[in-house]
């Protein structure tokens, strides 16, 4: 007999020479308990009186009983060997010794059988666990189109592994237990049904967050007999594990049976179902994250689409000119798709308009690169485009802005853009080329704010245009004390190229090394222009053949090609008269010289040398009105002449037209802020106007810009004089 807890089971029962079936009985109604209690042999002559029910258990009559304990190697009693007889047992002591000897061998055999059973069971468990792990691995590496397919796959696999007829995956919310998926012989239990948690078997697991199971609900001490799962559906056996997401129970996976027995619930079952629950939790989290990412991307693409719609009308060309032709080509790095519509978004912006300044047509253009990727860059481009469009509309509709000189207008545009972006406190910065081309003459005014150099394509040869004055990005503090504009005279047939640094930042594939490297040679773009002979689309193809774009790319091509043939305005008509004029000047014959110049002017009013000398001659003779006439005509033909600007300012000063004199002098200082003579002249003009603060500002700048002792002495004397006049004026105002 083998003892299992309070139960005994006969391993071998021989009655009258025949082997009987094994029996299981309660040890409390058997004499074997006396053997266990005393840990020694037990003998009784009145068995029927002491254990009256024992006879019916074994179906054997007998009043004499002798039992001897079976002890393990550690001394633990693991069973009993006994003799039951109807009559007195003869030679009791001898029989006890025999049982003692038999007990040792029998106990050893019993232990061996237990070990074999344990090893066999362990091997079976390892095999079952190995098989289960393979199945779990198959599930985790399988692709399921939907979460429902995934649930079904896990449940079907669990039914095979655990040998249960019903599998359920539930969703737990507050006090509700909802069946999301059910597989197997579910009977009346349906997918989508909802219960109170207390009506399921899951209440305890919901509190402990641990796997729960029961081999027999009827013997359970958890009041599971009161649940709907027991009363309505008759489940008697189950194992269920919580699905935990972010530390909270999201649901469960469980397997149920309406019968007890069968395959027992072992430790590896718990390990496997917990692996299932973790894997399901991971998949739910992953799919939720993917769905959230999808929603975010959809929202982001919607933002991209809306922003691209807002930016699009702010770019492009809206010029009216037969002399200047301009093309833009933009390829933003970020591409997107929204509701079947494909688009791209980035920080590059190119725009061109026609404006009239001082009665002359000008083509204004911007090529800009707003800092940041995708939406951030596009936001910068949107702000820039909106502010610039506002400036253009204001210029077109208000005469006061149309009366600005090109230099003044560019300064105001640049200042307004810069102040707008300064308000973003360095979170939005923009590099750009801001250019203005006089339509008739081809004179180019431009400002470079940390943008790649302009390129001149002339007679088939590309080269960089020197940028004398440049600035930090729009939105950053200017490094120079004074604003200055670059000027360049375009000739007929000249082509300008420009673009963002995306045209240079190419990831080039090394032919020999096989490695990729970022291009740092800005002259590479010159080669693209030369190779493609100035064709914009061809240049882009050439760039893409060289390597991979790593940034937004925007390019522009501006061609100056008026219909008229270039006029020779420096020589030909009037040349002889100019030559003779110079001879007469050397002789001191000023009246004759003047007559020769006037004759030359009558022959060719476009001869710049004639106009320039007439202006000098008139100023020398204090004929300032006539000097201004010739100076203005000169500028209408060649507006890049700085010495003419200064001469005109001097002439206007002599006529007492101080404001007009200041206009020309300030135009010059915007072109050449280091022009000492003009700076000093401008200080004098502001002094005459009575604006002493301005006068002192320009004087201070002039003093800081020269090392000439004589010049410094003159400037300091004028400073003292300005200070004296200014103080005198203040006293007069105070007395009044």
PDB file of N, CA and C in Angstrom, residues 352-437:
ATOM      1  N   UNK A 352       9.287  85.624 -57.675  1.00  0.00           N
ATOM      2  CA  UNK A 352       9.695  86.808 -58.449  1.00  0.00           C
ATOM      3  C   UNK A 352       8.465  87.642 -58.785  1.00  0.00           C
ATOM      4  N   UNK A 353       8.629  88.975 -58.727  1.00  0.00           N
ATOM      5  CA  UNK A 353       7.540  89.905 -59.046  1.00  0.00           C
ATOM      6  C   UNK A 353       8.107  91.094 -59.817  1.00  0.00           C
ATOM      7  N   UNK A 354       7.202  91.852 -60.393  1.00  0.00           N
ATOM      8  CA  UNK A 354       7.557  93.114 -61.044  1.00  0.00           C
ATOM      9  C   UNK A 354       7.096  94.269 -60.159  1.00  0.00           C
ATOM     10  N   UNK A 355       7.983  95.213 -59.911  1.00  0.00           N
ATOM     11  CA  UNK A 355       7.615  96.426 -59.166  1.00  0.00           C
ATOM     12  C   UNK A 355       8.167  97.637 -59.919  1.00  0.00           C
ATOM     13  N   UNK A 356       7.545  98.768 -59.684  1.00  0.00           N
ATOM     14  CA  UNK A 356       8.011 100.018 -60.285  1.00  0.00           C
ATOM     15  C   UNK A 356       8.545 100.916 -59.182  1.00  0.00           C
ATOM     16  N   UNK A 357       9.807 101.352 -59.347  1.00  0.00           N
ATOM     17  CA  UNK A 357      10.458 102.242 -58.396  1.00  0.00           C
ATOM     18  C   UNK A 357      10.995 103.447 -59.149  1.00  0.00           C
ATOM     19  N   UNK A 358      10.604 104.635 -58.684  1.00  0.00           N
ATOM     20  CA  UNK A 358      11.025 105.887 -59.340  1.00  0.00           C
ATOM     21  C   UNK A 358      10.663 105.866 -60.822  1.00  0.00           C
ATOM     22  N   UNK A 359       9.514 105.245 -61.153  1.00  0.00           N
ATOM     23  CA  UNK A 359       9.026 105.224 -62.527  1.00  0.00           C
ATOM     24  C   UNK A 359       9.674 104.187 -63.414  1.00  0.00           C
ATOM     25  N   UNK A 360      10.588 103.357 -62.853  1.00  0.00           N
ATOM     26  CA  UNK A 360      11.276 102.350 -63.659  1.00  0.00           C
ATOM     27  C   UNK A 360      10.859 100.950 -63.234  1.00  0.00           C
ATOM     28  N   UNK A 361      10.741 100.086 -64.248  1.00  0.00           N
ATOM     29  CA  UNK A 361      10.366  98.699 -63.974  1.00  0.00           C
ATOM     30  C   UNK A 361      11.568  97.940 -63.410  1.00  0.00           C
ATOM     31  N   UNK A 362      11.286  97.175 -62.341  1.00  0.00           N
ATOM     32  CA  UNK A 362      12.314  96.331 -61.727  1.00  0.00           C
ATOM     33  C   UNK A 362      11.745  94.934 -61.507  1.00  0.00           C
ATOM     34  N   UNK A 363      12.604  93.950 -61.650  1.00  0.00           N
ATOM     35  CA  UNK A 363      12.239  92.569 -61.345  1.00  0.00           C
ATOM     36  C   UNK A 363      12.867  92.220 -60.003  1.00  0.00           C
ATOM     37  N   UNK A 364      12.026  91.927 -59.007  1.00  0.00           N
ATOM     38  CA  UNK A 364      12.532  91.553 -57.688  1.00  0.00           C
ATOM     39  C   UNK A 364      12.370  90.045 -57.525  1.00  0.00           C
ATOM     40  N   UNK A 365      13.392  89.406 -56.959  1.00  0.00           N
ATOM     41  CA  UNK A 365      13.317  87.951 -56.775  1.00  0.00           C
ATOM     42  C   UNK A 365      13.944  87.566 -55.447  1.00  0.00           C
ATOM     43  N   UNK A 366      13.468  86.442 -54.946  1.00  0.00           N
ATOM     44  CA  UNK A 366      14.007  85.855 -53.715  1.00  0.00           C
ATOM     45  C   UNK A 366      14.230  84.369 -53.950  1.00  0.00           C
ATOM     46  N   UNK A 367      15.385  83.881 -53.538  1.00  0.00           N
ATOM     47  CA  UNK A 367      15.611  82.448 -53.408  1.00  0.00           C
ATOM     48  C   UNK A 367      16.009  82.221 -51.955  1.00  0.00           C
ATOM     49  N   UNK A 368      15.183  81.452 -51.214  1.00  0.00           N
ATOM     50  CA  UNK A 368      15.364  81.340 -49.770  1.00  0.00           C
ATOM     51  C   UNK A 368      15.358  79.887 -49.318  1.00  0.00           C
ATOM     52  N   UNK A 369      16.009  79.667 -48.183  1.00  0.00           N
ATOM     53  CA  UNK A 369      16.070  78.344 -47.566  1.00  0.00           C
ATOM     54  C   UNK A 369      15.809  78.529 -46.076  1.00  0.00           C
ATOM     55  N   UNK A 370      14.581  78.177 -45.632  1.00  0.00           N
ATOM     56  CA  UNK A 370      14.216  78.323 -44.228  1.00  0.00           C
ATOM     57  C   UNK A 370      14.793  77.169 -43.419  1.00  0.00           C
ATOM     58  N   UNK A 371      15.293  77.480 -42.236  1.00  0.00           N
ATOM     59  CA  UNK A 371      15.932  76.489 -41.371  1.00  0.00           C
ATOM     60  C   UNK A 371      14.924  75.445 -40.910  1.00  0.00           C
ATOM     61  N   UNK A 372      15.374  74.194 -40.815  1.00  0.00           N
ATOM     62  CA  UNK A 372      14.529  73.126 -40.297  1.00  0.00           C
ATOM     63  C   UNK A 372      14.054  72.201 -41.397  1.00  0.00           C
ATOM     64  N   UNK A 373      13.641  71.017 -40.978  1.00  0.00           N
ATOM     65  CA  UNK A 373      13.174  70.003 -41.922  1.00  0.00           C
ATOM     66  C   UNK A 373      11.654  70.041 -42.030  1.00  0.00           C
ATOM     67  N   UNK A 374      11.178  69.640 -43.182  1.00  0.00           N
ATOM     68  CA  UNK A 374       9.753  69.414 -43.439  1.00  0.00           C
ATOM     69  C   UNK A 374       8.885  70.574 -42.962  1.00  0.00           C
ATOM     70  N   UNK A 375       8.073  70.301 -41.906  1.00  0.00           N
ATOM     71  CA  UNK A 375       7.061  71.266 -41.486  1.00  0.00           C
ATOM     72  C   UNK A 375       7.684  72.525 -40.905  1.00  0.00           C
ATOM     73  N   UNK A 376       8.782  72.388 -40.164  1.00  0.00           N
ATOM     74  CA  UNK A 376       9.421  73.565 -39.592  1.00  0.00           C
ATOM     75  C   UNK A 376       9.958  74.467 -40.694  1.00  0.00           C
ATOM     76  N   UNK A 377      10.638  73.861 -41.669  1.00  0.00           N
ATOM     77  CA  UNK A 377      11.142  74.655 -42.783  1.00  0.00           C
ATOM     78  C   UNK A 377      10.027  75.272 -43.585  1.00  0.00           C
ATOM     79  N   UNK A 378       8.956  74.484 -43.809  1.00  0.00           N
ATOM     80  CA  UNK A 378       7.814  75.000 -44.571  1.00  0.00           C
ATOM     81  C   UNK A 378       7.153  76.166 -43.845  1.00  0.00           C
ATOM     82  N   UNK A 379       7.112  76.092 -42.513  1.00  0.00           N
ATOM     83  CA  UNK A 379       6.539  77.200 -41.738  1.00  0.00           C
ATOM     84  C   UNK A 379       7.348  78.478 -41.946  1.00  0.00           C
ATOM     85  N   UNK A 380       8.686  78.331 -41.975  1.00  0.00           N
ATOM     86  CA  UNK A 380       9.534  79.494 -42.246  1.00  0.00           C
ATOM     87  C   UNK A 380       9.301  80.047 -43.638  1.00  0.00           C
ATOM     88  N   UNK A 381       9.172  79.136 -44.627  1.00  0.00           N
ATOM     89  CA  UNK A 381       8.906  79.571 -45.999  1.00  0.00           C
ATOM     90  C   UNK A 381       7.548  80.259 -46.096  1.00  0.00           C
ATOM     91  N   UNK A 382       6.572  79.745 -45.348  1.00  0.00           N
ATOM     92  CA  UNK A 382       5.226  80.325 -45.353  1.00  0.00           C
ATOM     93  C   UNK A 382       5.247  81.748 -44.792  1.00  0.00           C
ATOM     94  N   UNK A 383       5.939  81.931 -43.673  1.00  0.00           N
ATOM     95  CA  UNK A 383       6.032  83.269 -43.077  1.00  0.00           C
ATOM     96  C   UNK A 383       6.751  84.221 -44.028  1.00  0.00           C
ATOM     97  N   UNK A 384       7.886  83.757 -44.570  1.00  0.00           N
ATOM     98  CA  UNK A 384       8.651  84.591 -45.492  1.00  0.00           C
ATOM     99  C   UNK A 384       7.809  84.976 -46.706  1.00  0.00           C
ATOM    100  N   UNK A 385       7.164  83.975 -47.298  1.00  0.00           N
ATOM    101  CA  UNK A 385       6.367  84.237 -48.491  1.00  0.00           C
ATOM    102  C   UNK A 385       5.216  85.192 -48.223  1.00  0.00           C
ATOM    103  N   UNK A 386       4.566  85.030 -47.062  1.00  0.00           N
ATOM    104  CA  UNK A 386       3.429  85.888 -46.732  1.00  0.00           C
ATOM    105  C   UNK A 386       3.866  87.331 -46.506  1.00  0.00           C
ATOM    106  N   UNK A 387       4.961  87.512 -45.769  1.00  0.00           N
ATOM    107  CA  UNK A 387       5.451  88.872 -45.499  1.00  0.00           C
ATOM    108  C   UNK A 387       5.929  89.531 -46.793  1.00  0.00           C
ATOM    109  N   UNK A 388       6.644  88.765 -47.618  1.00  0.00           N
ATOM    110  CA  UNK A 388       7.144  89.327 -48.875  1.00  0.00           C
ATOM    111  C   UNK A 388       5.998  89.686 -49.814  1.00  0.00           C
ATOM    112  N   UNK A 389       4.968  88.826 -49.875  1.00  0.00           N
ATOM    113  CA  UNK A 389       3.807  89.141 -50.712  1.00  0.00           C
ATOM    114  C   UNK A 389       3.134  90.432 -50.232  1.00  0.00           C
ATOM    115  N   UNK A 390       3.071  90.613 -48.925  1.00  0.00           N
ATOM    116  CA  UNK A 390       2.482  91.835 -48.370  1.00  0.00           C
ATOM    117  C   UNK A 390       3.285  93.065 -48.790  1.00  0.00           C
ATOM    118  N   UNK A 391       4.616  92.935 -48.778  1.00  0.00           N
ATOM    119  CA  UNK A 391       5.483  94.049 -49.180  1.00  0.00           C
ATOM    120  C   UNK A 391       5.271  94.379 -50.660  1.00  0.00           C
ATOM    121  N   UNK A 392       5.179  93.348 -51.480  1.00  0.00           N
ATOM    122  CA  UNK A 392       4.977  93.551 -52.924  1.00  0.00           C
ATOM    123  C   UNK A 392       3.651  94.266 -53.182  1.00  0.00           C
ATOM    124  N   UNK A 393       2.586  93.783 -52.537  1.00  0.00           N
ATOM    125  CA  UNK A 393       1.271  94.399 -52.746  1.00  0.00           C
ATOM    126  C   UNK A 393       1.273  95.851 -52.275  1.00  0.00           C
ATOM    127  N   UNK A 394       1.951  96.092 -51.174  1.00  0.00           N
ATOM    128  CA  UNK A 394       2.038  97.461 -50.649  1.00  0.00           C
ATOM    129  C   UNK A 394       2.784  98.355 -51.629  1.00  0.00           C
ATOM    130  N   UNK A 395       3.847  97.831 -52.217  1.00  0.00           N
ATOM    131  CA  UNK A 395       4.630  98.616 -53.172  1.00  0.00           C
ATOM    132  C   UNK A 395       3.820  98.915 -54.429  1.00  0.00           C
ATOM    133  N   UNK A 396       3.056  97.941 -54.866  1.00  0.00           N
ATOM    134  CA  UNK A 396       2.267  98.129 -56.084  1.00  0.00           C
ATOM    135  C   UNK A 396       1.130  99.123 -55.888  1.00  0.00           C
ATOM    136  N   UNK A 397       0.635  99.241 -54.684  1.00  0.00           N
ATOM    137  CA  UNK A 397      -0.578 100.022 -54.449  1.00  0.00           C
ATOM    138  C   UNK A 397      -0.348 101.373 -53.769  1.00  0.00           C
ATOM    139  N   UNK A 398       0.867 101.620 -53.293  1.00  0.00           N
ATOM    140  CA  UNK A 398       1.087 102.879 -52.563  1.00  0.00           C
ATOM    141  C   UNK A 398       2.245 103.647 -53.193  1.00  0.00           C
ATOM    142  N   UNK A 399       1.954 104.860 -53.558  1.00  0.00           N
ATOM    143  CA  UNK A 399       2.914 105.693 -54.283  1.00  0.00           C
ATOM    144  C   UNK A 399       4.156 105.990 -53.464  1.00  0.00           C
ATOM    145  N   UNK A 400       3.989 106.143 -52.155  1.00  0.00           N
ATOM    146  CA  UNK A 400       5.135 106.497 -51.317  1.00  0.00           C
ATOM    147  C   UNK A 400       6.230 105.428 -51.374  1.00  0.00           C
ATOM    148  N   UNK A 401       5.819 104.162 -51.540  1.00  0.00           N
ATOM    149  CA  UNK A 401       6.811 103.095 -51.651  1.00  0.00           C
ATOM    150  C   UNK A 401       7.399 103.022 -53.053  1.00  0.00           C
ATOM    151  N   UNK A 402       6.611 103.401 -54.039  1.00  0.00           N
ATOM    152  CA  UNK A 402       7.112 103.418 -55.408  1.00  0.00           C
ATOM    153  C   UNK A 402       8.122 104.533 -55.624  1.00  0.00           C
ATOM    154  N   UNK A 403       8.133 105.531 -54.754  1.00  0.00           N
ATOM    155  CA  UNK A 403       9.072 106.645 -54.868  1.00  0.00           C
ATOM    156  C   UNK A 403      10.420 106.340 -54.230  1.00  0.00           C
ATOM    157  N   UNK A 404      10.566 105.155 -53.669  1.00  0.00           N
ATOM    158  CA  UNK A 404      11.858 104.768 -53.085  1.00  0.00           C
ATOM    159  C   UNK A 404      12.865 104.482 -54.202  1.00  0.00           C
ATOM    160  N   UNK A 405      14.117 104.795 -53.924  1.00  0.00           N
ATOM    161  CA  UNK A 405      15.196 104.343 -54.801  1.00  0.00           C
ATOM    162  C   UNK A 405      15.431 102.853 -54.544  1.00  0.00           C
ATOM    163  N   UNK A 406      15.979 102.117 -55.530  1.00  0.00           N
ATOM    164  CA  UNK A 406      16.171 100.671 -55.357  1.00  0.00           C
ATOM    165  C   UNK A 406      16.935 100.313 -54.083  1.00  0.00           C
ATOM    166  N   UNK A 407      17.994 101.077 -53.782  1.00  0.00           N
ATOM    167  CA  UNK A 407      18.783 100.787 -52.587  1.00  0.00           C
ATOM    168  C   UNK A 407      17.931 100.920 -51.325  1.00  0.00           C
ATOM    169  N   UNK A 408      17.139 102.003 -51.279  1.00  0.00           N
ATOM    170  CA  UNK A 408      16.293 102.230 -50.108  1.00  0.00           C
ATOM    171  C   UNK A 408      15.231 101.145 -49.977  1.00  0.00           C
ATOM    172  N   UNK A 409      14.640 100.803 -51.114  1.00  0.00           N
ATOM    173  CA  UNK A 409      13.569  99.805 -51.089  1.00  0.00           C
ATOM    174  C   UNK A 409      14.098  98.450 -50.619  1.00  0.00           C
ATOM    175  N   UNK A 410      15.268  98.046 -51.112  1.00  0.00           N
ATOM    176  CA  UNK A 410      15.850  96.774 -50.692  1.00  0.00           C
ATOM    177  C   UNK A 410      16.178  96.774 -49.203  1.00  0.00           C
ATOM    178  N   UNK A 411      16.697  97.897 -48.716  1.00  0.00           N
ATOM    179  CA  UNK A 411      17.021  97.973 -47.294  1.00  0.00           C
ATOM    180  C   UNK A 411      15.760  97.802 -46.454  1.00  0.00           C
ATOM    181  N   UNK A 412      14.691  98.482 -46.844  1.00  0.00           N
ATOM    182  CA  UNK A 412      13.449  98.390 -46.081  1.00  0.00           C
ATOM    183  C   UNK A 412      12.869  96.978 -46.131  1.00  0.00           C
ATOM    184  N   UNK A 413      12.930  96.335 -47.299  1.00  0.00           N
ATOM    185  CA  UNK A 413      12.436  94.964 -47.417  1.00  0.00           C
ATOM    186  C   UNK A 413      13.244  94.030 -46.518  1.00  0.00           C
ATOM    187  N   UNK A 414      14.562  94.161 -46.585  1.00  0.00           N
ATOM    188  CA  UNK A 414      15.433  93.298 -45.787  1.00  0.00           C
ATOM    189  C   UNK A 414      15.190  93.522 -44.299  1.00  0.00           C
ATOM    190  N   UNK A 415      15.086  94.775 -43.892  1.00  0.00           N
ATOM    191  CA  UNK A 415      14.847  95.085 -42.477  1.00  0.00           C
ATOM    192  C   UNK A 415      13.521  94.508 -41.996  1.00  0.00           C
ATOM    193  N   UNK A 416      12.481  94.628 -42.826  1.00  0.00           N
ATOM    194  CA  UNK A 416      11.167  94.128 -42.422  1.00  0.00           C
ATOM    195  C   UNK A 416      11.175  92.606 -42.293  1.00  0.00           C
ATOM    196  N   UNK A 417      11.811  91.933 -43.231  1.00  0.00           N
ATOM    197  CA  UNK A 417      11.908  90.479 -43.144  1.00  0.00           C
ATOM    198  C   UNK A 417      12.707  90.063 -41.911  1.00  0.00           C
ATOM    199  N   UNK A 418      13.797  90.753 -41.683  1.00  0.00           N
ATOM    200  CA  UNK A 418      14.658  90.407 -40.556  1.00  0.00           C
ATOM    201  C   UNK A 418      13.942  90.616 -39.225  1.00  0.00           C
ATOM    202  N   UNK A 419      13.230  91.737 -39.093  1.00  0.00           N
ATOM    203  CA  UNK A 419      12.515  92.010 -37.843  1.00  0.00           C
ATOM    204  C   UNK A 419      11.395  91.002 -37.615  1.00  0.00           C
ATOM    205  N   UNK A 420      10.744  90.586 -38.692  1.00  0.00           N
ATOM    206  CA  UNK A 420       9.690  89.574 -38.565  1.00  0.00           C
ATOM    207  C   UNK A 420      10.250  88.287 -37.982  1.00  0.00           C
ATOM    208  N   UNK A 421      11.388  87.848 -38.493  1.00  0.00           N
ATOM    209  CA  UNK A 421      11.951  86.583 -38.026  1.00  0.00           C
ATOM    210  C   UNK A 421      12.679  86.730 -36.697  1.00  0.00           C
ATOM    211  N   UNK A 422      13.140  87.929 -36.376  1.00  0.00           N
ATOM    212  CA  UNK A 422      13.739  88.147 -35.061  1.00  0.00           C
ATOM    213  C   UNK A 422      12.721  87.903 -33.954  1.00  0.00           C
ATOM    214  N   UNK A 423      11.439  88.158 -34.254  1.00  0.00           N
ATOM    215  CA  UNK A 423      10.387  87.975 -33.251  1.00  0.00           C
ATOM    216  C   UNK A 423      10.225  86.520 -32.848  1.00  0.00           C
ATOM    217  N   UNK A 424      10.759  85.579 -33.663  1.00  0.00           N
ATOM    218  CA  UNK A 424      10.667  84.161 -33.329  1.00  0.00           C
ATOM    219  C   UNK A 424      11.823  83.706 -32.440  1.00  0.00           C
ATOM    220  N   UNK A 425      12.667  84.647 -32.035  1.00  0.00           N
ATOM    221  CA  UNK A 425      13.741  84.380 -31.075  1.00  0.00           C
ATOM    222  C   UNK A 425      14.633  83.212 -31.514  1.00  0.00           C
ATOM    223  N   UNK A 426      15.105  83.297 -32.739  1.00  0.00           N
ATOM    224  CA  UNK A 426      16.081  82.360 -33.307  1.00  0.00           C
ATOM    225  C   UNK A 426      15.528  80.951 -33.560  1.00  0.00           C
ATOM    226  N   UNK A 427      14.221  80.747 -33.414  1.00  0.00           N
ATOM    227  CA  UNK A 427      13.651  79.434 -33.731  1.00  0.00           C
ATOM    228  C   UNK A 427      13.350  79.303 -35.216  1.00  0.00           C
ATOM    229  N   UNK A 428      13.342  80.441 -35.936  1.00  0.00           N
ATOM    230  CA  UNK A 428      13.164  80.432 -37.391  1.00  0.00           C
ATOM    231  C   UNK A 428      14.236  81.324 -37.999  1.00  0.00           C
ATOM    232  N   UNK A 429      15.085  80.737 -38.799  1.00  0.00           N
ATOM    233  CA  UNK A 429      16.111  81.494 -39.501  1.00  0.00           C
ATOM    234  C   UNK A 429      16.035  81.139 -40.983  1.00  0.00           C
ATOM    235  N   UNK A 430      16.395  82.103 -41.826  1.00  0.00           N
ATOM    236  CA  UNK A 430      16.278  81.900 -43.267  1.00  0.00           C
ATOM    237  C   UNK A 430      17.522  82.449 -43.961  1.00  0.00           C
ATOM    238  N   UNK A 431      18.135  81.640 -44.801  1.00  0.00           N
ATOM    239  CA  UNK A 431      19.176  82.153 -45.687  1.00  0.00           C
ATOM    240  C   UNK A 431      18.505  82.528 -47.000  1.00  0.00           C
ATOM    241  N   UNK A 432      19.013  83.578 -47.645  1.00  0.00           N
ATOM    242  CA  UNK A 432      18.367  83.978 -48.905  1.00  0.00           C
ATOM    243  C   UNK A 432      19.258  84.877 -49.747  1.00  0.00           C
ATOM    244  N   UNK A 433      18.900  84.940 -51.013  1.00  0.00           N
ATOM    245  CA  UNK A 433      19.355  85.974 -51.940  1.00  0.00           C
ATOM    246  C   UNK A 433      18.132  86.820 -52.255  1.00  0.00           C
ATOM    247  N   UNK A 434      18.241  88.107 -51.979  1.00  0.00           N
ATOM    248  CA  UNK A 434      17.187  89.068 -52.319  1.00  0.00           C
ATOM    249  C   UNK A 434      17.745  89.971 -53.411  1.00  0.00           C
ATOM    250  N   UNK A 435      17.168  89.889 -54.612  1.00  0.00           N
ATOM    251  CA  UNK A 435      17.719  90.626 -55.743  1.00  0.00           C
ATOM    252  C   UNK A 435      16.701  91.542 -56.404  1.00  0.00           C
ATOM    253  N   UNK A 436      17.231  92.565 -57.076  1.00  0.00           N
ATOM    254  CA  UNK A 436      16.394  93.542 -57.781  1.00  0.00           C
ATOM    255  C   UNK A 436      17.124  93.908 -59.073  1.00  0.00           C
ATOM    256  N   UNK A 437      16.486  93.637 -60.209  1.00  0.00           N
ATOM    257  CA  UNK A 437      17.100  93.914 -61.507  1.00  0.00           C
ATOM    258  C   UNK A 437      16.322  95.032 -62.196  1.00  0.00           C
TER     259      UNK A 437
END
